[in-house]
């Protein structure tokens, strides 16, 4: 019987009070925000929001606790959007949905900034064990950005990889790191680029003193991309079983997977709340369909970021997911 670890890929919706308060504050401080200075009142609101969502995860009983990424207005492009050597320009669509982010244009060297590490450090003061870090994977972060400094795609990916590795070096102690890689599905790398993407993920993962999950979503990976990703020294690959269970099963059964696995079983974009029994049944179903693979650890998770959800539905999904370990899951 595998160990079931309940967790999320982060990027939570703002608490309702924080949406109103931050909207008003940002309206008053628009000039400061353009220059990158959030101001003490905005910082305080985010800190209160972080404390609230960390407490809410612990109250639900999740095995891994994330910081929540409430400041990430630009979704997984955030670590670049706040960098000194990055200009944020026009508003562009975030993958194929109705969310938008500011295009990060890299104009200088991507040195480590410590922004994500500072958020994790603050969260660590509330979390005794089970802290999980969340970062964009290097391929997705490079895919969402525009390069005006490094000169070609390979050099740019290398620069983004070194930047993320530098961020990780400043992390406090964490048990797990989720690297979010939706672009591997949404804008799959071609020949040569697929191998470079895997090598970049490997390089980032090697800097983490934690279990690393390369989490893919919004579909399934092309076979060749998946085969290269298997070469990366990560502890688990994440599969979106909400968006495409058949193709993900095929990849696992055809090419194998790591000893641990992350299963996106709860819908991060649909307000229908799954019950714990349904989630447990989905874990059992995957295990039944992948008999050649005996997982040591199953990370039971929401398939995508959760900022799409109303807060009440998001919290209900947290409760249902956390309750899975109170429901019998058979090997």
C-alpha positions as semicolon CSV with decimal commas, in nm:
position;residue;x (nm);y (nm);z (nm)
1;X;0,000;0,000;0,000
2;X;0,157;0,334;-0,101
3;X;0,189;0,622;0,139
4;X;-0,067;0,884;0,039
5;X;0,053;1,242;0,090
6;X;-0,212;1,510;0,044
7;X;-0,098;1,840;-0,099
8;X;-0,168;2,113;-0,354
9;X;0,025;2,293;-0,629
10;X;-0,040;2,626;-0,455
11;X;-0,140;2,960;-0,609
12;X;-0,448;2,994;-0,391
13;X;-0,733;3,241;-0,440
14;X;-0,708;3,550;-0,224
15;X;-0,937;3,552;0,081
16;X;-1,242;3,768;0,008
17;X;-1,141;4,039;0,255
18;X;-0,794;4,057;0,098
19;X;-0,935;4,102;-0,254
20;X;-1,126;4,411;-0,143
21;X;-0,850;4,554;0,072
22;X;-0,573;4,498;-0,180
23;X;-0,780;4,633;-0,468
24;X;-0,828;4,959;-0,281
25;X;-0,466;4,981;-0,167
26;X;-0,326;4,906;-0,511
27;X;-0,553;5,168;-0,663
28;X;-0,403;5,429;-0,429
29;X;-0,045;5,310;-0,481
30;X;-0,043;5,244;-0,856
31;X;0,272;5,448;-0,920
32;X;0,461;5,264;-0,647
33;X;0,355;4,927;-0,785
34;X;0,482;5,013;-1,132
35;X;0,822;5,085;-0,977
36;X;0,811;4,754;-0,787
37;X;0,748;4,896;-0,438
38;X;0,443;4,733;-0,281
39;X;0,433;4,959;0,022
40;X;0,398;4,855;0,385
41;X;0,016;4,837;0,388
42;X;0,007;4,603;0,089
43;X;0,283;4,390;0,236
44;X;0,091;4,369;0,563
45;X;-0,227;4,257;0,384
46;X;-0,039;3,982;0,204
47;X;0,124;3,870;0,528
48;X;-0,215;3,843;0,697
49;X;-0,348;3,654;0,398
50;X;-0,054;3,414;0,405
51;X;-0,105;3,344;0,775
52;X;-0,473;3,274;0,709
53;X;-0,421;3,027;0,425
54;X;-0,140;2,846;0,608
55;X;-0,366;2,806;0,911
56;X;-0,651;2,690;0,688
57;X;-0,441;2,412;0,534
58;X;-0,328;2,298;0,877
59;X;-0,685;2,308;1,003
60;X;-0,791;2,088;0,710
61;X;-0,510;1,844;0,790
62;X;-0,310;1,845;0,466
63;X;0,020;1,658;0,481
64;X;0,209;1,931;0,294
65;X;0,157;2,300;0,354
66;X;0,232;2,564;0,091
67;X;0,281;2,936;0,138
68;X;-0,016;3,004;-0,088
69;X;0,149;3,236;-0,343
70;X;-0,112;3,506;-0,283
71;X;0,128;3,774;-0,414
72;X;0,162;3,596;-0,746
73;X;-0,069;3,819;-0,950
74;X;0,120;3,706;-1,261
75;X;0,071;3,340;-1,171
76;X;0,382;3,127;-1,227
77;X;0,551;3,413;-1,412
78;X;0,573;3,596;-1,075
79;X;0,938;3,518;-0,985
80;X;1,047;3,699;-1,303
81;X;0,784;3,974;-1,285
82;X;0,934;4,106;-0,959
83;X;1,299;4,082;-1,069
84;X;1,506;4,399;-1,107
85;X;1,634;4,297;-1,451
86;X;1,288;4,224;-1,589
87;X;1,041;4,472;-1,740
88;X;0,673;4,389;-1,715
89;X;0,500;4,509;-2,029
90;X;0,172;4,428;-2,199
91;X;-0,104;4,207;-2,064
92;X;-0,103;3,863;-2,228
93;X;-0,324;3,556;-2,197
94;X;-0,217;3,295;-1,942
95;X;-0,224;2,978;-2,148
96;X;-0,564;2,906;-2,305
97;X;-0,797;3,047;-2,042
98;X;-0,951;3,374;-1,928
99;X;-0,665;3,474;-1,699
100;X;-0,396;3,723;-1,793
101;X;-0,052;3,821;-1,669
102;X;0,202;4,094;-1,735
103;X;0,458;3,984;-1,993
104;X;0,800;3,959;-1,823
105;X;1,074;4,082;-2,057
106;X;1,424;3,989;-1,942
107;X;1,669;4,274;-2,001
108;X;1,968;4,169;-1,787
109;X;2,126;3,883;-1,593
110;X;1,882;3,678;-1,386
111;X;2,061;3,676;-1,052
112;X;1,888;3,519;-0,751
113;X;1,658;3,767;-0,577
114;X;1,538;3,572;-0,273
115;X;1,174;3,674;-0,319
116;X;1,026;3,324;-0,298
117;X;1,264;3,228;-0,018
118;X;1,141;3,521;0,192
119;X;0,781;3,408;0,153
120;X;0,875;3,053;0,254
121;X;1,071;3,181;0,552
122;X;0,762;3,365;0,674
123;X;0,546;3,055;0,628
124;X;0,800;2,834;0,806
125;X;0,736;3,027;1,128
126;X;0,383;2,881;1,131
127;X;0,459;2,530;1,001
128;X;0,626;2,278;1,229
129;X;0,662;2,011;0,959
130;X;0,551;1,943;0,605
131;X;0,640;2,277;0,444
132;X;0,627;2,257;0,064
133;X;0,784;2,502;-0,178
134;X;0,627;2,589;-0,512
135;X;0,820;2,722;-0,812
136;X;0,760;2,742;-1,184
137;X;0,965;2,485;-1,367
138;X;1,244;2,632;-1,583
139;X;1,086;2,541;-1,916
140;X;0,747;2,695;-1,830
141;X;0,903;3,008;-1,682
142;X;1,115;3,063;-1,992
143;X;0,813;2,991;-2,213
144;X;0,603;3,259;-2,040
145;X;0,879;3,521;-2,067
146;X;1,048;3,717;-2,346
147;X;1,426;3,734;-2,378
148;X;1,601;4,059;-2,470
149;X;1,932;3,970;-2,307
150;X;2,057;3,612;-2,347
151;X;2,024;3,592;-2,724
152;X;1,885;3,246;-2,803
153;X;1,645;2,994;-2,655
154;X;1,909;2,760;-2,517
155;X;2,104;3,038;-2,344
156;X;1,781;3,187;-2,210
157;X;1,668;2,855;-2,064
158;X;2,009;2,816;-1,903
159;X;1,978;3,165;-1,750
160;X;1,632;3,087;-1,612
161;X;1,761;2,756;-1,476
162;X;2,048;2,924;-1,293
163;X;1,808;3,184;-1,156
164;X;1,574;2,918;-1,012
165;X;1,865;2,719;-0,872
166;X;1,987;3,035;-0,699
167;X;1,642;3,094;-0,551
168;X;1,633;2,739;-0,414
169;X;1,974;2,785;-0,252
170;X;1,818;3,052;-0,028
171;X;1,517;2,841;0,079
172;X;1,457;2,749;0,441
173;X;1,416;2,378;0,511
174;X;1,129;2,230;0,308
175;X;1,014;1,871;0,270
176;X;0,885;1,891;-0,084
177;X;0,928;2,113;-0,389
178;X;0,666;2,124;-0,665
179;X;0,804;2,250;-0,996
180;X;0,503;2,352;-1,206
181;X;0,553;2,267;-1,575
182;X;0,227;2,321;-1,768
183;X;0,418;2,447;-2,074
184;X;0,557;2,097;-2,129
185;X;0,198;2,009;-2,220
186;X;0,065;2,339;-2,358
187;X;0,368;2,433;-2,570
188;X;0,563;2,111;-2,597
189;X;0,934;2,150;-2,678
190;X;1,050;2,009;-3,011
191;X;1,352;1,797;-3,096
192;X;1,656;1,907;-2,898
193;X;1,455;2,149;-2,688
194;X;1,282;1,856;-2,515
195;X;1,617;1,720;-2,398
196;X;1,729;2,068;-2,285
197;X;1,404;2,109;-2,088
198;X;1,468;1,782;-1,906
199;X;1,827;1,881;-1,831
200;X;1,706;2,217;-1,696
201;X;1,456;2,048;-1,464
202;X;1,730;1,811;-1,350
203;X;1,963;2,103;-1,275
204;X;1,699;2,288;-1,074
205;X;1,596;1,974;-0,884
206;X;1,958;1,897;-0,794
207;X;1,976;2,218;-0,591
208;X;1,685;2,121;-0,365
209;X;1,740;1,939;-0,037
210;X;1,385;1,804;-0,062
211;X;1,169;1,562;-0,256
212;X;1,106;1,720;-0,597
213;X;0,789;1,676;-0,804
214;X;0,785;1,792;-1,167
215;X;0,413;1,856;-1,196
216;X;0,258;1,872;-1,542
217;X;-0,103;1,961;-1,616
218;X;-0,373;2,070;-1,862
219;X;-0,334;1,744;-2,048
220;X;-0,068;1,479;-2,102
221;X;0,289;1,498;-2,226
222;X;0,391;1,396;-2,576
223;X;0,567;1,060;-2,563
224;X;0,911;1,195;-2,653
225;X;0,884;1,483;-2,405
226;X;0,780;1,236;-2,135
227;X;1,064;0,998;-2,216
228;X;1,314;1,283;-2,177
229;X;1,150;1,401;-1,854
230;X;1,203;1,053;-1,712
231;X;1,577;1,120;-1,744
232;X;1,554;1,411;-1,499
233;X;1,655;1,323;-1,143
234;X;1,325;1,417;-0,980
235;X;1,149;1,209;-0,717
236;X;0,810;1,218;-0,887
237;X;0,634;1,332;-1,201
238;X;0,288;1,484;-1,169
239;X;0,002;1,380;-1,398
240;X;-0,326;1,562;-1,461
241;X;-0,583;1,283;-1,438
242;X;-0,867;1,535;-1,455
243;X;-0,776;1,665;-1,801
244;X;-0,658;1,343;-1,968
245;X;-0,650;1,017;-1,777
246;X;-0,607;0,785;-2,077
247;X;-0,296;0,949;-2,225
248;X;-0,137;0,983;-1,882
249;X;-0,203;0,616;-1,810
250;X;-0,046;0,529;-2,144
251;X;0,273;0,719;-2,060
252;X;0,305;0,549;-1,722
253;X;0,238;0,201;-1,857
254;X;0,448;0,243;-2,172
255;X;0,751;0,421;-2,027
256;X;0,722;0,365;-1,654
257;X;0,755;0,642;-1,399
258;X;0,941;0,725;-1,079
259;X;0,895;0,531;-0,755
260;X;0,679;0,819;-0,632
261;X;0,400;0,984;-0,830
262;X;0,182;1,294;-0,805
263;X;-0,177;1,245;-0,917
264;X;-0,388;1,548;-1,006
265;X;-0,725;1,407;-0,904
266;X;-0,915;1,713;-0,780
267;X;-1,031;1,971;-1,037
268;X;-0,870;2,308;-0,970
269;X;-1,094;2,491;-1,217
270;X;-1,437;2,340;-1,150
271;X;-1,653;2,440;-0,854
272;X;-1,795;2,089;-0,814
273;X;-1,646;1,959;-0,488
274;X;-1,523;1,601;-0,492
275;X;-1,583;1,393;-0,178
276;X;-1,299;1,206;-0,004
277;X;-1,435;0,868;-0,111
278;X;-1,428;0,970;-0,477
279;X;-1,069;1,091;-0,448
280;X;-0,967;0,766;-0,276
281;X;-1,141;0,565;-0,549
282;X;-0,944;0,757;-0,812
283;X;-0,617;0,673;-0,638
284;X;-0,718;0,306;-0,630
285;X;-0,820;0,318;-0,997
286;X;-0,482;0,453;-1,105
287;X;-0,308;0,185;-0,896
288;X;-0,525;-0,084;-1,056
289;X;-0,450;0,045;-1,406
290;X;-0,073;0,061;-1,349
291;X;-0,008;-0,285;-1,210
292;X;0,349;-0,294;-1,337
293;X;0,436;0,006;-1,118
294;X;0,431;-0,013;-0,739
295;X;0,432;0,340;-0,609
296;X;0,605;0,408;-0,279
297;X;0,443;0,750;-0,233
298;X;0,135;0,897;-0,400
299;X;0,104;1,274;-0,379
300;X;-0,273;1,322;-0,402
301;X;-0,322;1,674;-0,526
302;X;-0,534;1,926;-0,708
303;X;-0,450;1,911;-1,078
304;X;-0,387;2,283;-1,142
305;X;-0,333;2,608;-0,959
306;X;-0,642;2,696;-0,756
307;X;-0,668;3,074;-0,795
308;X;-0,954;3,011;-1,041
309;X;-1,187;2,893;-0,763
310;X;-1,421;3,087;-0,531
311;X;-1,277;3,079;-0,181
312;X;-1,557;2,869;-0,030
313;X;-1,522;2,600;-0,300
314;X;-1,144;2,607;-0,271
315;X;-1,164;2,549;0,104
316;X;-1,415;2,268;0,059
317;X;-1,175;2,097;-0,181
318;X;-0,893;2,133;0,072
319;X;-1,108;1,961;0,334
320;X;-1,205;1,678;0,098
321;X;-0,848;1,621;-0,014
322;X;-0,712;1,621;0,342
323;X;-0,977;1,367;0,446
324;X;-0,851;1,109;0,195
325;X;-0,613;0,963;0,452
326;X;-0,913;0,896;0,677
327;X;-1,061;0,691;0,392
328;X;-0,924;0,344;0,322
329;X;-0,704;0,346;0,011
330;X;-0,612;0,000;-0,116
331;X;-0,290;-0,079;-0,300
